[in-house]
Coordinates of C-alpha atoms (C1' of nucleotides) in Angstrom, one line a residue:
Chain A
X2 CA 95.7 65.7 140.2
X3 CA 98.2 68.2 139.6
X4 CA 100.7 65.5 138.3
X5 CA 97.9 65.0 135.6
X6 CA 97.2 68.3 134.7
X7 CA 101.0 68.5 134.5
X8 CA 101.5 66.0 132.2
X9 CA 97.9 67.4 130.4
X10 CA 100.0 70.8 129.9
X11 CA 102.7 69.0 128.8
X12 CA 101.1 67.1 125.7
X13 CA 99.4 70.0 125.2
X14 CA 102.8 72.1 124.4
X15 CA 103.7 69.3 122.7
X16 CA 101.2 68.7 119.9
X17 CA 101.1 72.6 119.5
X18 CA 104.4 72.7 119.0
X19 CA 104.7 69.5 116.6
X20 CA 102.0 71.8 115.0
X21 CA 103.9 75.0 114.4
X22 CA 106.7 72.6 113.6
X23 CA 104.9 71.0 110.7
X24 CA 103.5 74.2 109.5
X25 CA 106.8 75.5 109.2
X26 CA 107.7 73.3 107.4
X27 CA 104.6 73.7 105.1
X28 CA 105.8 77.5 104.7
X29 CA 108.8 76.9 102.5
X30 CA 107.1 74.5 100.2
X31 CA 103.8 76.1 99.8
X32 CA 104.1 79.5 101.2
X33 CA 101.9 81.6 103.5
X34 CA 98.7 82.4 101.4
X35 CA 98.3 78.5 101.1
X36 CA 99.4 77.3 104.6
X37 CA 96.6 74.5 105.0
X38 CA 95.6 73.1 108.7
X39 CA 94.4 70.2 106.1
X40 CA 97.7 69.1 105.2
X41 CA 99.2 70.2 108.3
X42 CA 96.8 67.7 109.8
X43 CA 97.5 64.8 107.1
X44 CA 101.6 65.1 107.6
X45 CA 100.5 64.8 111.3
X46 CA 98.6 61.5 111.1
X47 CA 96.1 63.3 112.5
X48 CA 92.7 64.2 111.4
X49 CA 91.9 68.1 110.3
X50 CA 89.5 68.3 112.8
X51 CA 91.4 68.0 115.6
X52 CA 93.8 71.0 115.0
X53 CA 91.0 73.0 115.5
X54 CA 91.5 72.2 119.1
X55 CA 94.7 74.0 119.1
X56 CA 94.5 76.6 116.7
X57 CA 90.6 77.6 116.1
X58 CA 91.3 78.8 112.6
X59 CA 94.1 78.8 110.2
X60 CA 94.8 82.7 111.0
X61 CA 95.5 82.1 114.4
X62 CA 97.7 79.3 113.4
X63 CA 99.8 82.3 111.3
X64 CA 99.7 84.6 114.0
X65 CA 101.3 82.6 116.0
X66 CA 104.1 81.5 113.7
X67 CA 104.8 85.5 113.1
X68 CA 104.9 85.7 116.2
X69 CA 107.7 83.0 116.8
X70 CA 109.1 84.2 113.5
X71 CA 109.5 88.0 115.1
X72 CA 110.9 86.8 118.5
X73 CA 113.6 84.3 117.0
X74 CA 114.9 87.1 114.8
X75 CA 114.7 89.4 117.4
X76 CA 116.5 87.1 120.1
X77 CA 119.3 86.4 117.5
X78 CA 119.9 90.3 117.4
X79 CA 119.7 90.8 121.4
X80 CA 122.0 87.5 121.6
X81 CA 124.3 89.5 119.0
X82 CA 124.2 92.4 121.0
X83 CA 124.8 90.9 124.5
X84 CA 128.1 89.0 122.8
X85 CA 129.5 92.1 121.2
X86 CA 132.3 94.4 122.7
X87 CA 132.1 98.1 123.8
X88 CA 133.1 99.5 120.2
X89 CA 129.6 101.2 118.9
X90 CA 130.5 100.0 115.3
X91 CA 131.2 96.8 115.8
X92 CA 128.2 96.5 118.1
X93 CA 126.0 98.1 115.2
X94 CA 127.4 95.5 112.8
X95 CA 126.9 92.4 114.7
X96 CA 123.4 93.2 115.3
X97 CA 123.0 93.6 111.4
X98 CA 125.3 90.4 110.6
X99 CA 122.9 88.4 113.7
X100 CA 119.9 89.8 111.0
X101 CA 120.8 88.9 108.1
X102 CA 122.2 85.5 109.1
X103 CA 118.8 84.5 110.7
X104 CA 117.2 85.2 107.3
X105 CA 119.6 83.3 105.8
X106 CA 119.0 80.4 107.7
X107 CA 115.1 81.3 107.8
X108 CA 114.1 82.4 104.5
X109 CA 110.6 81.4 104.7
X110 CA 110.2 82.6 108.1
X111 CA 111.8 86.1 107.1
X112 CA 109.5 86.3 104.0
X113 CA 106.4 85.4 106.5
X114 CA 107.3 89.0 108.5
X115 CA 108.9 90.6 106.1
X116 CA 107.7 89.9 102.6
X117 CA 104.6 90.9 101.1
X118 CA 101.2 90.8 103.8
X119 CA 99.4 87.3 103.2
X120 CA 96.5 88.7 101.6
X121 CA 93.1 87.9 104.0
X122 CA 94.9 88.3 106.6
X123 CA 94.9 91.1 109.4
X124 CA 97.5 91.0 111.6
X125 CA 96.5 91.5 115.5
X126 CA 98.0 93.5 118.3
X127 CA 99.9 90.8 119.2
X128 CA 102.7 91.3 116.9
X129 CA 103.9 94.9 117.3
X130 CA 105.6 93.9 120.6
X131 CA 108.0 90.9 119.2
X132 CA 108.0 92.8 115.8
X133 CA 109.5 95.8 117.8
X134 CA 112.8 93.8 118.8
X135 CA 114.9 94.2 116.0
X136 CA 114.9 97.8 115.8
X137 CA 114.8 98.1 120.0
X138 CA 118.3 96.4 119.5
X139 CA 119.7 98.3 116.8
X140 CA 118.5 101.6 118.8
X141 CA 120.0 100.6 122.2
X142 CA 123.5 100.7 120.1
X143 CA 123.4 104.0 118.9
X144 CA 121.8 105.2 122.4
X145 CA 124.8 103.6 124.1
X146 CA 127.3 105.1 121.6
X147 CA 125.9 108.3 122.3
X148 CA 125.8 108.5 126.0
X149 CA 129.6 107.3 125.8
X150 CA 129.9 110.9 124.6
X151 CA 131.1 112.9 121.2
X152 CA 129.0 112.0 118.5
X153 CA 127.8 114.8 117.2
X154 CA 125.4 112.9 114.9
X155 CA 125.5 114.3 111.2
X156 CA 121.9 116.2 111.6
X157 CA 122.9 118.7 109.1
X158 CA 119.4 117.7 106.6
X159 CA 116.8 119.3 107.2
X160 CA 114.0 117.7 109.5
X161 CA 110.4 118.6 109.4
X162 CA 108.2 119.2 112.3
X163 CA 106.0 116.3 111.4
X164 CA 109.1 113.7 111.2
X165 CA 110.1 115.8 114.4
X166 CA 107.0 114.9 116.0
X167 CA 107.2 111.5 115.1
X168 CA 110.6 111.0 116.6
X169 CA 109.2 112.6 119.7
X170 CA 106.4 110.2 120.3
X171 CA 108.5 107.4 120.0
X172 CA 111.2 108.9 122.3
X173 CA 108.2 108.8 124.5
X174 CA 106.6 105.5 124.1
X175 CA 109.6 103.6 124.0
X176 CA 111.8 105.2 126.4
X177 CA 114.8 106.4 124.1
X178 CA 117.3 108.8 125.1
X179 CA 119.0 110.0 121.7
X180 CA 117.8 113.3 119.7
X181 CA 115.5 113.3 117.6
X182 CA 117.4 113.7 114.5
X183 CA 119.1 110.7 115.3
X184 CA 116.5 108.5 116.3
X185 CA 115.1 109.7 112.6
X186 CA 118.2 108.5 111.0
X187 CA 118.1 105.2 113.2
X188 CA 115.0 104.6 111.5
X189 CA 115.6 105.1 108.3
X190 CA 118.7 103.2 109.0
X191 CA 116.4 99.5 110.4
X192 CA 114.5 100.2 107.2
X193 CA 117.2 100.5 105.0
X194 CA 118.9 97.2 106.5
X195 CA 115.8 95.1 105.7
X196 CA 115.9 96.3 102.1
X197 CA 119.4 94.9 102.0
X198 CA 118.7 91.5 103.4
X199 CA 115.4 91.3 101.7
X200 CA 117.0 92.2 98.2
X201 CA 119.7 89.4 99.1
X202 CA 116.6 86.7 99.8
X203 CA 114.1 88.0 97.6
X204 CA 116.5 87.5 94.3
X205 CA 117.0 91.0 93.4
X206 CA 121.1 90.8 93.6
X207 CA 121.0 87.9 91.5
X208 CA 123.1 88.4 88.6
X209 CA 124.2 91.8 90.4
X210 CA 125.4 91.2 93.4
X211 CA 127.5 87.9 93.8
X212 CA 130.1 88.8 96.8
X213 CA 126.9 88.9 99.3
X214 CA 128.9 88.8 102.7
X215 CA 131.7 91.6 101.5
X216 CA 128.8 93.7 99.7
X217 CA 126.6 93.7 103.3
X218 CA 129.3 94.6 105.6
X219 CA 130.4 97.2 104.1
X220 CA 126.9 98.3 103.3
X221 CA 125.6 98.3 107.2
X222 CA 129.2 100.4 107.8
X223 CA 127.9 102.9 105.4
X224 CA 124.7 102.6 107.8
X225 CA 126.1 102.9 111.0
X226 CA 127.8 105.9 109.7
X227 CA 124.5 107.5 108.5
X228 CA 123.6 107.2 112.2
X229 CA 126.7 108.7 113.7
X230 CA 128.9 105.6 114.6
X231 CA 132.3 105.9 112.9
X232 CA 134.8 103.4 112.0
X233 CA 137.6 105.4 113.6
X234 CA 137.3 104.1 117.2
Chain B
X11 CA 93.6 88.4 54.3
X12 CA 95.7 90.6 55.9
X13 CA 92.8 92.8 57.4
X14 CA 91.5 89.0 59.0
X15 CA 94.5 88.9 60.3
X16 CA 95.1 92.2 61.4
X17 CA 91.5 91.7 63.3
X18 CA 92.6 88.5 64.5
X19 CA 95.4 89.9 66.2
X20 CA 93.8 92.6 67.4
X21 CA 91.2 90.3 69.1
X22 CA 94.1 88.4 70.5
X23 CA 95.8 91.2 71.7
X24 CA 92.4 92.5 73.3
X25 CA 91.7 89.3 75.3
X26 CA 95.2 89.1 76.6
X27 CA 94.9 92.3 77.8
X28 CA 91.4 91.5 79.7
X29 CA 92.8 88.6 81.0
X30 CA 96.1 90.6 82.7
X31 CA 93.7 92.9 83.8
X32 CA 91.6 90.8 85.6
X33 CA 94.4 88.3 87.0
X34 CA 95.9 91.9 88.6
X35 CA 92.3 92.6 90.1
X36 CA 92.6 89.3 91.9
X37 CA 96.1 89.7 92.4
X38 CA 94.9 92.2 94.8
X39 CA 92.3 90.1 96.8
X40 CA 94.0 86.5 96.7
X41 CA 97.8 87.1 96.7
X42 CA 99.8 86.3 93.9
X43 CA 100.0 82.5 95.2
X44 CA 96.7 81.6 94.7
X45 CA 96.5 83.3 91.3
X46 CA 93.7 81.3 89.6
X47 CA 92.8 80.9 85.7
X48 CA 89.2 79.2 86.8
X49 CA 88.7 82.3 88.5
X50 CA 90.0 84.5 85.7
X51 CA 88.0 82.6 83.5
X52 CA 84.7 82.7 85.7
X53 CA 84.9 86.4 85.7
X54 CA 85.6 87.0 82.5
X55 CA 82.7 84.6 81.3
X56 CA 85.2 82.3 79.9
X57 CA 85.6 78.9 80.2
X58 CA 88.7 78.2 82.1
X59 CA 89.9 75.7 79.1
X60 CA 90.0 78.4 77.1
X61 CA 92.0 81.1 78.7
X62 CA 94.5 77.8 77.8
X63 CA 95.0 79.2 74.2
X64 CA 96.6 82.2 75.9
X65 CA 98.6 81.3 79.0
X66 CA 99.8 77.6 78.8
X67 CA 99.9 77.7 82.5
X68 CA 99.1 79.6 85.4
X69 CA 103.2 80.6 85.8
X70 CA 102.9 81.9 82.5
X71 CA 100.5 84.5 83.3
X72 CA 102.3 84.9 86.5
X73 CA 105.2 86.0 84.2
X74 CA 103.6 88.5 82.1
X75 CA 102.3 90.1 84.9
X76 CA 105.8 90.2 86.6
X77 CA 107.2 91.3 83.5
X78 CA 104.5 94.4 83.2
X79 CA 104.9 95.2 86.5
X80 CA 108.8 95.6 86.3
X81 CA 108.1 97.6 83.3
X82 CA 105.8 100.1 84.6
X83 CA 108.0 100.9 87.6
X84 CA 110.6 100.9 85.4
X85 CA 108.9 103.4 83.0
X86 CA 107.6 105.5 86.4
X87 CA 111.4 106.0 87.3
X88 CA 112.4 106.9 83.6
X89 CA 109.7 109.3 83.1
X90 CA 110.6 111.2 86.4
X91 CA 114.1 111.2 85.4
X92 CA 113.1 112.9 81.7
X93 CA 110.8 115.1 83.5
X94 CA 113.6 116.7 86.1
X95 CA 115.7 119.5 85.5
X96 CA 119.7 118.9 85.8
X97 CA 120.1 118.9 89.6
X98 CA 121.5 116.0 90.3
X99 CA 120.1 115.6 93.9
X100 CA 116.4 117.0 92.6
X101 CA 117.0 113.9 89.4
X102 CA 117.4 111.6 92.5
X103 CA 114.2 112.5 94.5
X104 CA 112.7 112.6 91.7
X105 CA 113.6 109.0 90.7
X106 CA 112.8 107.5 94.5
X107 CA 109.2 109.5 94.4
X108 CA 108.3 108.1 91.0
X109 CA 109.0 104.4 92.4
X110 CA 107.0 104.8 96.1
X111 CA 104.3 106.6 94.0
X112 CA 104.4 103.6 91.4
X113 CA 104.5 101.8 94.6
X114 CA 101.5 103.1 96.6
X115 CA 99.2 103.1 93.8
X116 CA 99.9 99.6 93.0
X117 CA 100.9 97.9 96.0
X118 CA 99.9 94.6 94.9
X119 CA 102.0 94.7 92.1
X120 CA 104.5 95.8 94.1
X121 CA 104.3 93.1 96.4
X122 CA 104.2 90.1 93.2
X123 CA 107.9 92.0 91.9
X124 CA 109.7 93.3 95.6
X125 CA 107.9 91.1 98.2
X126 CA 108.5 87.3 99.2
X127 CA 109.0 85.2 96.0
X128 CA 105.6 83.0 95.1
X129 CA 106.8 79.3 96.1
X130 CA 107.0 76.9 93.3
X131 CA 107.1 79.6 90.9
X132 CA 110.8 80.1 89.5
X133 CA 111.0 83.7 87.1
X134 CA 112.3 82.7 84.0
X135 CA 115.4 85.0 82.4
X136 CA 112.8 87.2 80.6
X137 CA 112.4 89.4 83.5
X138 CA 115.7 90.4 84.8
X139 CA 115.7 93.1 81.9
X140 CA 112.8 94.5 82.9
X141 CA 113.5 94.3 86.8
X142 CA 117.1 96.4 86.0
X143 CA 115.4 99.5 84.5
X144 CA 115.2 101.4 88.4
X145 CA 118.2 100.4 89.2
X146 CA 119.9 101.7 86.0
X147 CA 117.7 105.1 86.5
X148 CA 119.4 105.5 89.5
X149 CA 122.8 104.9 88.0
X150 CA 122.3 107.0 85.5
X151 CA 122.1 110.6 87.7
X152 CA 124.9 109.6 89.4
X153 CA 126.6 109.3 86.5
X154 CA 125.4 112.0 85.2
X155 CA 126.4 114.0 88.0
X156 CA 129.8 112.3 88.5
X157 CA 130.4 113.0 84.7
X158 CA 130.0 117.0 85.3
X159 CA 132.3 117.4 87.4
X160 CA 133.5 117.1 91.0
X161 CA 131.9 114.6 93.4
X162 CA 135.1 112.9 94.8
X163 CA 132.4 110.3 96.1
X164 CA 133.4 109.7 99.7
X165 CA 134.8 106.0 99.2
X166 CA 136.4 106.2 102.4
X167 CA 135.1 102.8 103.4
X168 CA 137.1 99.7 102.6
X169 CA 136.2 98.2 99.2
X170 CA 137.1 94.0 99.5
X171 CA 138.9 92.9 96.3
X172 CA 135.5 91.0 95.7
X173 CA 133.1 93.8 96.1
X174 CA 135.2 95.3 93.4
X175 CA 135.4 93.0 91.3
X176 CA 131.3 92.6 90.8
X177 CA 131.0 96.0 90.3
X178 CA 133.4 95.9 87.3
X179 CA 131.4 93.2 86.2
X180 CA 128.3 96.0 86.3
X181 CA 130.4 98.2 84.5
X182 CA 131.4 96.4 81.7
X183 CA 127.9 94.1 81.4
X184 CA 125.9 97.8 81.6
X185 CA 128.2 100.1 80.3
X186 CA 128.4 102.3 83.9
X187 CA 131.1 105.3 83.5
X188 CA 131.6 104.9 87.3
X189 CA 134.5 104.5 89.5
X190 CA 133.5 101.0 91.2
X191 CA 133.5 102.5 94.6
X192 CA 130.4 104.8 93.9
X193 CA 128.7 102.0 92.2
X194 CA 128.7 100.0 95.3
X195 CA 127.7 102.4 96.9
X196 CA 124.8 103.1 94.4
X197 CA 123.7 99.6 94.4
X198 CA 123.5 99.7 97.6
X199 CA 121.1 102.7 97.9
X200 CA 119.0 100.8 95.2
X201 CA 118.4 97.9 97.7
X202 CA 118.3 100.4 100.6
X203 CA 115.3 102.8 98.4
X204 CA 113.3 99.8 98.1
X205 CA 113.5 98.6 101.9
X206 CA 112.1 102.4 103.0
X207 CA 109.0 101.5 100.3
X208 CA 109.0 98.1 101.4
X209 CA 108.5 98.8 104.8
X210 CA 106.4 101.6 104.0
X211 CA 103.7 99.5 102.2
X212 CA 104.2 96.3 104.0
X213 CA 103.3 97.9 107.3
X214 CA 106.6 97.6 109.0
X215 CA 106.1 101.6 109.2
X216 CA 102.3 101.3 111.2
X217 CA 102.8 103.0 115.0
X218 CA 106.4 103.5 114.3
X219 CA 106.7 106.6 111.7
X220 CA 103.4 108.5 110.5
X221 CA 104.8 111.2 108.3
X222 CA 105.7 109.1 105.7
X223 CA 106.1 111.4 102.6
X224 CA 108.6 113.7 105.1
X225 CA 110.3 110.6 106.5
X226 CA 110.8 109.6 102.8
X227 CA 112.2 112.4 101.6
X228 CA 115.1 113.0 104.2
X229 CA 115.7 109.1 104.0
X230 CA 116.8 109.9 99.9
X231 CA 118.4 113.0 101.0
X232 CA 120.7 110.9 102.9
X233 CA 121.0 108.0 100.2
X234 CA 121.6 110.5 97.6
X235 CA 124.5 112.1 100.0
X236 CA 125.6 108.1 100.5
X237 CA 126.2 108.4 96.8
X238 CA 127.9 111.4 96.6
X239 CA 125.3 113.9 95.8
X240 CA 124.9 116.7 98.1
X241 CA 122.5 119.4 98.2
X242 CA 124.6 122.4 98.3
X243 CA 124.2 122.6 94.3
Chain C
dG19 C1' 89.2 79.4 69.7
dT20 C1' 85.5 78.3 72.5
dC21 C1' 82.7 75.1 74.7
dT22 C1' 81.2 71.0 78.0
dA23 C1' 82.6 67.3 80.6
dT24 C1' 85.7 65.0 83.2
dA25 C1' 89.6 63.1 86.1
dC26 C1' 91.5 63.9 90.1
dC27 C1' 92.9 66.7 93.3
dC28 C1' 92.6 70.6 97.2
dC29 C1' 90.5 73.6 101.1
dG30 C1' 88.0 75.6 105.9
dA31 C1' 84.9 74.6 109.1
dT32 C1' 81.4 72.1 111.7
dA33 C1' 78.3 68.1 113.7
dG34 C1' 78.1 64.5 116.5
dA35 C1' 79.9 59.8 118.1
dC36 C1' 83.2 57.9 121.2
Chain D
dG16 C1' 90.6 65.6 122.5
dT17 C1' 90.2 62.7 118.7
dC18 C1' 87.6 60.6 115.2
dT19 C1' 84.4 60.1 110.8
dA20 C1' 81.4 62.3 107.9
dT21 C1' 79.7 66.1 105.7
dC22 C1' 78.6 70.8 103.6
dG23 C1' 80.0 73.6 100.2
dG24 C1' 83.2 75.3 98.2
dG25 C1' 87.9 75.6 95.5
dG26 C1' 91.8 74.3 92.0
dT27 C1' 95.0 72.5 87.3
dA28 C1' 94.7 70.5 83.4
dT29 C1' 93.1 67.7 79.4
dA30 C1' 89.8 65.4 75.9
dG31 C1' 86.9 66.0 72.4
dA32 C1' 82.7 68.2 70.1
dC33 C1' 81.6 72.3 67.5

DNA sequence: GTCTATACCCCGATAGAC
DNA sequence: GTCTATCGGGGTATAGAC
């Protein structure tokens, strides 16, 4: 009995991952806003009906690919991280490099979570967690750097209570011990690194930009130094 | 005769504009990917054949609308920069407000020019004029500022041979007075502006940083200091 | 330059048989 | 859990009359 609902389970992950598979697919050829359990279905052999068993409507079917598209991103950075040395800027950079080469290789994944919202479309709780990784990654750095000491971090701009108080609930929620002004900087920096990748995927640095990899490294140095982490070590 | 004509053109001119009007109203509900000219058409009280006579195609609306959207970002940023007095960090924030003003007041607009490219729809060359005019705004106050004086621009980062060699391509194709270290660094805080806006409007920011016109601010301070403006001035 | 009509496609979601 | 059939929409683009 439990042999059958084994194997049950089993088919089950199967089909919903020949599903997500397909659909994937489906993203780089038609996009997000058109994603279609129809012709998900039709590429399947199967008839449209029968997704609905898996995925009870075509949203739920993209909330789980953003969420798969999140966690694979954020994996790649945390699989960065965990192969890196001790030096904070080269930790800081392969966590960018992991980034940007996970777009790269993802491009229609990347511009499901990071392009523009697919309109119709509310995004549920779900996401924030796996959506969170990337920037956990790129804060546990600069949090290591500065509990290996020095760093005075370059705070000298002014910072507003409101930003301030910002900084301090997220100290709070997510456990981060780093000042304020820092984590504020950290932010901007994540931000800042996604414009850079997205500019690179979205066409922007065509015709501008043609050295991409030379251009990106020594932008995220210019990053990490914005957050405290020198090259000089 | 030429008062038919001059009416005739005037008509045309008049429907064109209802029609871009209304393709950006649905741009806001639909997404740019499902863009439709039937539904233009129904709204309008057209027949969908006839909207024909003025967009051969669906991606030729698309383009006009990409091509007024670059243009009225582009005319935000130039208008802020006319408007500013001669400090060059004030001409920078005053720049980076005008486009996440732009930005937040049309965000759907936004989205069809900074966000995830529309699959199956490949821009033709007619909009990478338009799509340069923030970029050059931002050039132009550090250039500006470079060209009255000072401003070593801290170009202590390594500059690879092909890094530099795009951005004397820049130079000569724009006419930048710029030593090619600060114009890396400018383009970079181009791509970097856009990914704070980006993640602004895209909800990257939701739960994670509420002040959002404070957080802005000190994230230009910093890109303006990136480019060798400083606020001591 | 606008219309109707048409060819030929697409979709999400559900009902009910097996 | 899969199927067929169905409801009730949607779309691009063209032909040909006016």
């Amino acid at each position: 009995m439990s042999a059958i609902e084994g194997a049950r389970a089993r088919a089950r992950r199967e089909v919903t991952a020949a599903i997500k598979d397909e659909a994937r697919r489906q993203l780089a050829t038609e996009g997000a806003a058109k994603l279609s359990l129809r012709a998900v279905a039709r590429e399947l052999g199967m008839a449209s009906s029968a997704l609905y068993r898996y995925f009870p409507s075509r949203d739920d079917l993209l909330t789980a690919l953003i969420i798969d598209a999140y966690d694979a991103v954020g994996e790649a950075a945390e699989r960065a991280l965990a192969r890196a040395g001790a030096a904070p800027l080269a930790r800081w950079t392969a966590v960018c490099r992991a980034v940007r080469r996970w777009a790269l290789a993802h491009p229609h994944e990347y511009a499901l979570i990071y392009g523009s919202p697919v309109p119709g479309y509310a995004a549920p709780q779900d996401t924030t967690g796996p959506a969170a990784r990337v920037g956990l990654a790129l804060i546990r750095v600069v949090e290591d750097a500065h509990a290996a000491g020095d760093r005075p971090a370059p705070d000298d701009l002014a910072l507003p209570q409101k930003v301030l108080a910002d900084a301090e609930r997220l100290r709070k929620t997510l456990g981060v011990r780093l000042p304020a002004p820092v984590l504020v900087e950290a932010t901007a920096a994540w931000a800042e690194l996604f414009g850079l990748v997205s500019f690179e995927l979205f066409g922007q640095f065509e015709r501008v930009v043609d050295a991409r990899d030379a251009f990106f490294e020594r932008a995220v140095t210019r990053l990490a130094r914005n957050v405290g982490l020198s090259a000089a070590e």
